[in-house]
Amino acid sequence: MSAQEGSSAYNFLNVTSSARIYGLGGVNISLVDDDISVFDQNPALLGPEMSNMAGLNYMHYIGGSNFAGVRYAHSAGDRGAWAASIRYFGYGSMKEALPDGTVIGTFSPKDVAFGGTFSHDISGYLRGGIALNMLYSSYAEYTAFALAADLGINYYDPDRDLSLSATISNAGGQLKRFNESYDRLPFDIRLGWSQSFGSFPLRFSVTAWNLTKWHLPFTETGDGSSDEEPTVKDTFMSNLFRHLVFGVDLISSPNYYISMGYNYKTRTDMSTYSRSFLSGFSLGAGLKVSNFGIGLAFAQPHTGATTLMFNLSYNFNDLFY
């Protein structure tokens, strides 16, 4: 879903379905919590502690797009867990036109991801996981199928609240093409760190992504106050920070959290004079009451694009045991 990238299809895979993650900048592979949504981008964050939990998510995204999903997790013995999910990505109604520009109607493009995840504790500190997603896309009369896999590993030391993660994301390819051209998936390698320090009630996170390529140039259009030509930015520092996502969350109580994230790539992808001051920043908050949890997240990458995400979760253990 990048404004300045067109090198791959299926970029909806990079849009998190977790309000917790969205509030931390939209990319985070190292946050350890008993929230069923946190293994969204790293299957190694799934665990037996999420057994019999179910979650719903809804997101109002850019350009009238609406995303929704449901997931369920269950333990697999004392050291493993599995989960199933369905995610829907709808992009609203669009005009359908012939090659000569003649409008012949409207269509509603959509993507659907059917997912399965499995994780297993390798040791007391180390956990690995794998996620498989079957992807279905329908754009007017064109349809396509693809298979994507995520591999993840997480090291977590509860005594120091230190979490280190690595993932291989969106590996796979198309099984059925839209037409004769082959569209590749947004394959990525990511590294993540999350940690709090003693009794200080803040946890910090840094996620490095898009690690398969160093150069991530973007076009700077200026502030619109002059006739200055757009310039391409490809410096060392701009490339470095376009690979990093920063997050911090308040964890003074297990019953609620408040989070904030900064994604420089999002800010520079929306690099226009009408870009919002809040572009690149995101805010989130969540509350747990008994077995019920709710999460909200907000971001405004552009003045004309306010995005909201909403999560609900419920732990059914009291009903089954």
Short mmCIF file of C-alpha atoms in Angstrom, two decimals, residues 49 86 88 119 121 134 168 174 181 194 202 230 237:
data_model
loop_
_atom_site.label_atom_id
_atom_site.label_comp_id
_atom_site.label_asym_id
_atom_site.label_seq_id
_atom_site.Cartn_x
_atom_site.Cartn_y
_atom_site.Cartn_z
CA GLU A 49 -1.09 -18.63 26.49
CA ILE A 86 -9.67 -14.90 7.53
CA TYR A 88 -10.88 -9.29 3.91
CA SER A 119 4.24 -22.12 16.70
CA ASP A 121 8.64 -23.49 21.99
CA MET A 134 -3.90 -18.60 0.68
CA ILE A 168 11.11 -14.02 6.65
CA GLN A 174 1.20 -16.77 -7.64
CA SER A 181 2.32 -11.08 -16.43
CA SER A 194 11.39 -4.66 22.23
CA LEU A 202 7.51 2.24 29.10
CA PRO A 230 10.58 17.62 -7.27
CA MET A 237 20.28 8.79 6.44
#
